[in-house]
């Protein structure tokens, strides 16, 4: 329900300039959670969090500790990309 609400939310002006809402992904019961500030350009296009350079780094770090994206929850505080990432 939360993901659905995020995808249709128009309560702030960021939804007017963003391509997609980025609600987050992964295991909602995870013990390990990663929260970023706001979606970047790649995240805005794909509607998935941490898929750009930061996402590649995160995946390498997760691999080093023996886990994967599907075992953690990943999201952002802000759910729409701010213009120019500002």
Short mmCIF file of N, CA and C in Angstrom, two decimals:
data_model
loop_
_atom_site.label_atom_id
_atom_site.label_comp_id
_atom_site.label_asym_id
_atom_site.label_seq_id
_atom_site.Cartn_x
_atom_site.Cartn_y
_atom_site.Cartn_z
N UNK A 1 0.82 -1.20 0.00
CA UNK A 1 0.00 0.00 0.00
C UNK A 1 0.86 1.26 0.00
N UNK A 2 1.93 1.25 0.76
CA UNK A 2 2.82 2.42 0.81
C UNK A 2 3.42 2.68 -0.57
N UNK A 3 3.88 1.63 -1.23
CA UNK A 3 4.46 1.79 -2.57
C UNK A 3 3.45 2.38 -3.54
N UNK A 4 2.22 1.91 -3.48
CA UNK A 4 1.16 2.45 -4.35
C UNK A 4 0.93 3.92 -4.06
N UNK A 5 0.87 4.29 -2.79
CA UNK A 5 0.66 5.69 -2.41
C UNK A 5 1.80 6.58 -2.91
N UNK A 6 3.02 6.09 -2.82
CA UNK A 6 4.17 6.87 -3.28
C UNK A 6 4.10 7.10 -4.79
N UNK A 7 3.73 6.07 -5.53
CA UNK A 7 3.69 6.17 -6.99
C UNK A 7 2.66 7.17 -7.51
N UNK A 8 1.60 7.43 -6.73
CA UNK A 8 0.57 8.36 -7.19
C UNK A 8 0.58 9.69 -6.43
N UNK A 9 1.54 9.86 -5.53
CA UNK A 9 1.60 11.05 -4.69
C UNK A 9 1.91 12.31 -5.52
N UNK A 10 1.18 13.37 -5.25
CA UNK A 10 1.41 14.67 -5.89
C UNK A 10 1.45 15.79 -4.85
N UNK A 11 1.83 15.45 -3.61
CA UNK A 11 1.80 16.43 -2.52
C UNK A 11 2.93 17.44 -2.55
N UNK A 12 4.02 17.16 -3.31
CA UNK A 12 5.09 18.13 -3.42
C UNK A 12 5.35 18.41 -4.89
N UNK A 13 6.06 19.49 -5.18
CA UNK A 13 6.30 19.90 -6.56
C UNK A 13 7.29 19.00 -7.31
N UNK A 14 8.05 18.17 -6.59
CA UNK A 14 9.04 17.32 -7.25
C UNK A 14 8.40 16.34 -8.22
N UNK A 15 7.18 15.94 -7.98
CA UNK A 15 6.51 14.98 -8.88
C UNK A 15 6.27 15.60 -10.26
N UNK A 16 6.26 16.91 -10.35
CA UNK A 16 6.02 17.57 -11.63
C UNK A 16 7.22 17.51 -12.58
N UNK A 17 8.42 17.39 -12.03
CA UNK A 17 9.63 17.38 -12.87
C UNK A 17 10.28 16.00 -12.95
N UNK A 18 9.90 15.08 -12.10
CA UNK A 18 10.48 13.74 -12.11
C UNK A 18 9.75 12.85 -13.11
N UNK A 19 10.46 11.88 -13.66
CA UNK A 19 9.85 10.91 -14.57
C UNK A 19 9.07 9.85 -13.80
N UNK A 20 9.62 9.41 -12.68
CA UNK A 20 9.02 8.33 -11.89
C UNK A 20 9.24 8.57 -10.40
N UNK A 21 8.34 8.04 -9.61
CA UNK A 21 8.58 7.95 -8.17
C UNK A 21 9.48 6.74 -7.95
N UNK A 22 10.30 6.81 -6.91
CA UNK A 22 11.20 5.70 -6.58
C UNK A 22 10.90 5.29 -5.14
N UNK A 23 9.96 4.37 -4.95
CA UNK A 23 9.54 4.02 -3.59
C UNK A 23 10.54 3.21 -2.79
N UNK A 24 11.39 2.46 -3.43
CA UNK A 24 12.35 1.59 -2.74
C UNK A 24 12.13 0.16 -3.19
N UNK A 25 13.08 -0.70 -2.83
CA UNK A 25 12.94 -2.11 -3.21
C UNK A 25 13.70 -3.00 -2.25
N UNK A 26 13.35 -4.26 -2.28
CA UNK A 26 14.05 -5.25 -1.48
C UNK A 26 13.15 -5.92 -0.48
N UNK A 27 13.77 -6.53 0.49
CA UNK A 27 13.10 -7.29 1.52
C UNK A 27 12.55 -6.33 2.58
N UNK A 28 11.23 -6.25 2.66
CA UNK A 28 10.64 -5.31 3.63
C UNK A 28 10.82 -5.75 5.07
N UNK A 29 11.25 -6.99 5.27
CA UNK A 29 11.53 -7.49 6.62
C UNK A 29 13.03 -7.57 6.90
N UNK A 30 13.82 -6.91 6.06
CA UNK A 30 15.28 -6.98 6.18
C UNK A 30 15.77 -6.37 7.49
N UNK A 31 16.85 -6.94 7.99
CA UNK A 31 17.52 -6.38 9.17
C UNK A 31 18.51 -5.29 8.78
N UNK A 32 18.87 -5.26 7.49
CA UNK A 32 19.83 -4.28 6.99
C UNK A 32 19.14 -3.40 5.95
N UNK A 33 19.16 -2.09 6.21
CA UNK A 33 18.45 -1.12 5.36
C UNK A 33 19.42 -0.02 4.93
N UNK A 34 19.34 0.36 3.66
CA UNK A 34 20.16 1.45 3.13
C UNK A 34 19.22 2.56 2.66
N UNK A 35 19.47 3.78 3.16
CA UNK A 35 18.60 4.90 2.81
C UNK A 35 19.47 6.04 2.28
N UNK A 36 19.19 6.44 1.05
CA UNK A 36 19.89 7.55 0.45
C UNK A 36 19.08 8.83 0.56
N UNK A 37 19.60 9.89 0.00
CA UNK A 37 18.94 11.20 0.08
C UNK A 37 17.79 11.32 -0.92
N UNK A 38 18.09 11.16 -2.22
CA UNK A 38 17.08 11.32 -3.27
C UNK A 38 17.51 10.54 -4.50
N UNK A 39 16.58 10.17 -5.35
CA UNK A 39 16.94 9.46 -6.58
C UNK A 39 17.76 10.34 -7.52
N UNK A 40 18.70 9.72 -8.23
CA UNK A 40 19.46 10.40 -9.26
C UNK A 40 18.82 10.17 -10.62
N UNK A 41 19.53 10.52 -11.67
CA UNK A 41 18.99 10.43 -13.03
C UNK A 41 18.63 9.00 -13.41
N UNK A 42 19.51 8.04 -13.15
CA UNK A 42 19.23 6.65 -13.50
C UNK A 42 18.06 6.09 -12.70
N UNK A 43 18.00 6.46 -11.43
CA UNK A 43 16.91 6.01 -10.58
C UNK A 43 15.58 6.58 -11.06
N UNK A 44 15.60 7.83 -11.48
CA UNK A 44 14.39 8.48 -11.99
C UNK A 44 13.88 7.76 -13.24
N UNK A 45 14.79 7.34 -14.10
CA UNK A 45 14.38 6.66 -15.34
C UNK A 45 13.87 5.26 -15.09
N UNK A 46 14.48 4.54 -14.14
CA UNK A 46 14.13 3.14 -13.92
C UNK A 46 13.11 2.92 -12.80
N UNK A 47 12.89 3.94 -11.96
CA UNK A 47 12.02 3.85 -10.78
C UNK A 47 12.57 2.86 -9.75
N UNK A 48 13.89 2.64 -9.79
CA UNK A 48 14.55 1.76 -8.83
C UNK A 48 15.66 2.52 -8.12
N UNK A 49 15.84 2.30 -6.81
CA UNK A 49 16.87 3.02 -6.08
C UNK A 49 18.26 2.44 -6.30
N UNK A 50 19.27 3.30 -6.24
CA UNK A 50 20.68 2.91 -6.26
C UNK A 50 21.01 2.02 -7.46
N UNK A 51 20.72 2.50 -8.67
CA UNK A 51 21.07 1.73 -9.86
C UNK A 51 22.20 2.38 -10.66
N UNK A 52 22.61 3.56 -10.29
CA UNK A 52 23.72 4.23 -10.96
C UNK A 52 25.05 3.79 -10.36
N UNK A 53 26.02 4.69 -10.36
CA UNK A 53 27.35 4.37 -9.82
C UNK A 53 27.29 3.95 -8.36
N UNK A 54 26.48 4.66 -7.58
CA UNK A 54 26.35 4.31 -6.15
C UNK A 54 25.78 2.91 -5.98
N UNK A 55 24.88 2.55 -6.86
CA UNK A 55 24.28 1.21 -6.80
C UNK A 55 25.28 0.12 -7.10
N UNK A 56 26.15 0.37 -8.08
CA UNK A 56 27.20 -0.61 -8.40
C UNK A 56 28.15 -0.79 -7.22
N UNK A 57 28.50 0.32 -6.59
CA UNK A 57 29.37 0.25 -5.41
C UNK A 57 28.66 -0.50 -4.27
N UNK A 58 27.41 -0.20 -4.05
CA UNK A 58 26.64 -0.87 -3.01
C UNK A 58 26.61 -2.38 -3.26
N UNK A 59 26.37 -2.79 -4.49
CA UNK A 59 26.32 -4.22 -4.81
C UNK A 59 27.66 -4.90 -4.53
N UNK A 60 28.76 -4.23 -4.85
CA UNK A 60 30.09 -4.79 -4.55
C UNK A 60 30.30 -4.93 -3.05
N UNK A 61 29.86 -3.91 -2.30
CA UNK A 61 30.01 -3.95 -0.85
C UNK A 61 29.15 -5.06 -0.25
N UNK A 62 27.93 -5.22 -0.75
CA UNK A 62 27.05 -6.28 -0.27
C UNK A 62 27.67 -7.65 -0.55
N UNK A 63 28.24 -7.79 -1.72
CA UNK A 63 28.88 -9.05 -2.09
C UNK A 63 30.02 -9.38 -1.11
N UNK A 64 30.77 -8.35 -0.71
CA UNK A 64 31.89 -8.54 0.21
C UNK A 64 31.43 -9.07 1.57
N UNK A 65 30.21 -8.74 1.97
CA UNK A 65 29.71 -9.23 3.26
C UNK A 65 28.78 -10.44 3.08
N UNK A 66 28.74 -10.98 1.86
CA UNK A 66 27.99 -12.20 1.62
C UNK A 66 26.49 -12.04 1.54
N UNK A 67 26.04 -10.91 1.06
CA UNK A 67 24.60 -10.69 0.92
C UNK A 67 24.32 -10.08 -0.46
N UNK A 68 23.05 -9.86 -0.75
CA UNK A 68 22.67 -9.32 -2.06
C UNK A 68 21.57 -8.28 -1.89
N UNK A 69 21.27 -7.58 -2.98
CA UNK A 69 20.22 -6.55 -2.97
C UNK A 69 18.89 -7.11 -2.49
N UNK A 70 18.58 -8.32 -2.88
CA UNK A 70 17.30 -8.91 -2.53
C UNK A 70 17.14 -9.23 -1.05
N UNK A 71 18.25 -9.26 -0.33
CA UNK A 71 18.21 -9.58 1.09
C UNK A 71 18.11 -8.34 1.98
N UNK A 72 18.30 -7.16 1.41
CA UNK A 72 18.24 -5.90 2.16
C UNK A 72 17.12 -5.04 1.60
N UNK A 73 16.81 -3.94 2.27
CA UNK A 73 15.86 -2.97 1.71
C UNK A 73 16.65 -1.72 1.38
N UNK A 74 16.36 -1.15 0.20
CA UNK A 74 17.07 0.03 -0.29
C UNK A 74 16.06 1.09 -0.70
N UNK A 75 16.23 2.31 -0.23
CA UNK A 75 15.32 3.39 -0.59
C UNK A 75 15.95 4.75 -0.39
N UNK A 76 15.15 5.78 -0.57
CA UNK A 76 15.59 7.17 -0.38
C UNK A 76 14.59 7.91 0.50
N UNK A 77 15.07 8.95 1.15
CA UNK A 77 14.18 9.80 1.94
C UNK A 77 13.18 10.50 1.02
N UNK A 78 13.70 11.14 -0.04
CA UNK A 78 12.88 11.83 -1.02
C UNK A 78 12.55 10.83 -2.12
N UNK A 79 11.32 10.76 -2.54
CA UNK A 79 10.88 9.72 -3.47
C UNK A 79 10.85 10.14 -4.94
N UNK A 80 11.04 11.44 -5.22
CA UNK A 80 11.13 11.93 -6.60
C UNK A 80 12.46 12.66 -6.77
N UNK A 81 13.02 12.55 -7.97
CA UNK A 81 14.31 13.23 -8.24
C UNK A 81 14.14 14.74 -8.25
N UNK A 82 14.93 15.44 -7.46
CA UNK A 82 14.91 16.91 -7.53
C UNK A 82 15.53 17.37 -8.85
N UNK A 83 15.07 18.49 -9.39
CA UNK A 83 15.66 19.00 -10.63
C UNK A 83 17.16 19.21 -10.47
N UNK A 84 17.94 18.76 -11.46
CA UNK A 84 19.39 18.89 -11.44
C UNK A 84 20.02 18.22 -10.21
N UNK A 85 19.32 17.28 -9.59
CA UNK A 85 19.79 16.61 -8.37
C UNK A 85 20.07 17.59 -7.22
N UNK A 86 19.39 18.70 -7.18
CA UNK A 86 19.60 19.70 -6.13
C UNK A 86 18.46 19.72 -5.16
#
